[in-house]
Amino acid sequence: TLVHSLTINGETFSMSITVPAKTTAAQLLLQLQEVDYIGSVNIGSLTETTEEGATSKTVSFAISGTLAVPADEEAEVENNEVQ
């Protein structure tokens, strides 16, 4: 897996990624959905490429999403602000 770019802007993020197969892209998406600090994840269209003379393919795509503070940390922050 190769991350070409990662941009974080406030509460949003975007990544440009290349992986060896569509199944790897799906696994990555599922893993990102499990990260506590990620609120939502959207995947753009997949582009499958075979290099000339190569037998393997690569899959390139973009991911965008929102960042979130996990509920337990948000409650901790709120409790610290009240005191």
Tab-separated table of C-alpha atoms in Angstrom:
chain	number	residue	atom	x	y	z
A	1	THR	CA	0.000	0.000	0.000
A	2	LEU	CA	1.312	3.409	-0.969
A	3	VAL	CA	-0.130	6.680	0.331
A	4	HIS	CA	0.673	9.351	-2.247
A	5	SER	CA	-0.772	12.190	-0.210
A	6	LEU	CA	-2.549	12.856	3.060
A	7	THR	CA	-4.201	16.197	3.747
A	8	ILE	CA	-5.880	17.207	6.982
A	9	ASN	CA	-7.849	20.437	7.039
A	10	GLY	CA	-9.666	21.133	10.283
A	11	GLU	CA	-12.184	18.342	10.707
A	12	THR	CA	-11.736	16.729	7.272
A	13	PHE	CA	-9.056	14.623	5.639
A	14	SER	CA	-8.254	13.234	2.204
A	15	MET	CA	-5.790	10.643	0.942
A	16	SER	CA	-4.607	9.441	-2.432
A	17	ILE	CA	-3.665	5.754	-2.277
A	18	THR	CA	-2.400	2.929	-4.500
A	19	VAL	CA	-2.826	-0.723	-3.490
A	20	PRO	CA	-2.157	-4.027	-5.280
A	21	ALA	CA	-5.822	-5.174	-5.477
A	22	LYS	CA	-9.444	-4.107	-5.043
A	23	THR	CA	-9.742	-6.414	-2.030
A	24	THR	CA	-6.911	-4.505	-0.356
A	25	ALA	CA	-8.783	-1.245	-0.982
A	26	ALA	CA	-11.893	-2.723	0.641
A	27	GLN	CA	-9.892	-3.941	3.640
A	28	LEU	CA	-8.317	-0.515	4.069
A	29	LEU	CA	-11.723	1.151	3.987
A	30	LEU	CA	-13.047	-1.243	6.646
A	31	GLN	CA	-9.996	-0.605	8.837
A	32	LEU	CA	-10.386	3.170	8.553
A	33	GLN	CA	-14.035	2.884	9.618
A	34	GLU	CA	-12.837	1.253	12.861
A	35	VAL	CA	-10.506	4.127	13.821
A	36	ASP	CA	-11.983	6.080	16.752
A	37	TYR	CA	-10.818	9.442	15.421
A	38	ILE	CA	-12.519	9.038	12.029
A	39	GLY	CA	-16.173	10.030	11.842
A	40	SER	CA	-16.980	9.094	8.258
A	41	VAL	CA	-15.106	7.697	5.271
A	42	ASN	CA	-15.912	8.035	1.566
A	43	ILE	CA	-14.028	6.328	-1.233
A	44	GLY	CA	-13.804	7.747	-4.741
A	45	SER	CA	-13.770	5.774	-7.944
A	46	LEU	CA	-11.168	3.038	-8.272
A	47	THR	CA	-8.750	3.048	-11.204
A	48	GLU	CA	-7.152	-0.283	-12.024
A	49	THR	CA	-3.879	-0.121	-13.972
A	50	THR	CA	-1.560	-2.712	-15.476
A	51	GLU	CA	1.915	-1.468	-16.300
A	52	GLU	CA	3.229	-2.401	-19.741
A	53	GLY	CA	5.121	-5.680	-19.492
A	54	ALA	CA	3.884	-6.332	-15.955
A	55	THR	CA	1.533	-9.095	-14.917
A	56	SER	CA	0.342	-7.440	-11.720
A	57	LYS	CA	-2.215	-4.654	-11.456
A	58	THR	CA	-2.447	-1.682	-9.134
A	59	VAL	CA	-5.560	0.063	-7.909
A	60	SER	CA	-5.534	3.820	-7.248
A	61	PHE	CA	-8.264	5.732	-5.450
A	62	ALA	CA	-8.984	8.697	-3.208
A	63	ILE	CA	-10.485	8.615	0.262
A	64	SER	CA	-12.072	11.540	2.049
A	65	GLY	CA	-13.727	11.786	5.399
A	66	THR	CA	-14.307	13.600	8.637
A	67	LEU	CA	-12.356	13.491	11.858
A	68	ALA	CA	-14.079	13.045	15.201
A	69	VAL	CA	-13.181	13.092	18.868
A	70	PRO	CA	-14.116	9.759	20.489
A	71	ALA	CA	-17.071	10.067	22.881
A	72	ASP	CA	-15.045	9.127	25.982
A	73	GLU	CA	-12.426	11.813	25.251
A	74	GLU	CA	-15.098	14.396	24.451
A	75	ALA	CA	-16.730	13.725	27.825
A	76	GLU	CA	-13.331	14.086	29.521
A	77	VAL	CA	-12.750	17.446	27.822
A	78	GLU	CA	-16.222	18.664	28.820
A	79	ASN	CA	-15.649	17.581	32.432
A	80	ASN	CA	-12.332	19.435	32.538
A	81	GLU	CA	-13.979	22.595	31.176
A	82	VAL	CA	-16.703	22.524	33.844
A	83	GLN	CA	-14.237	22.329	36.734
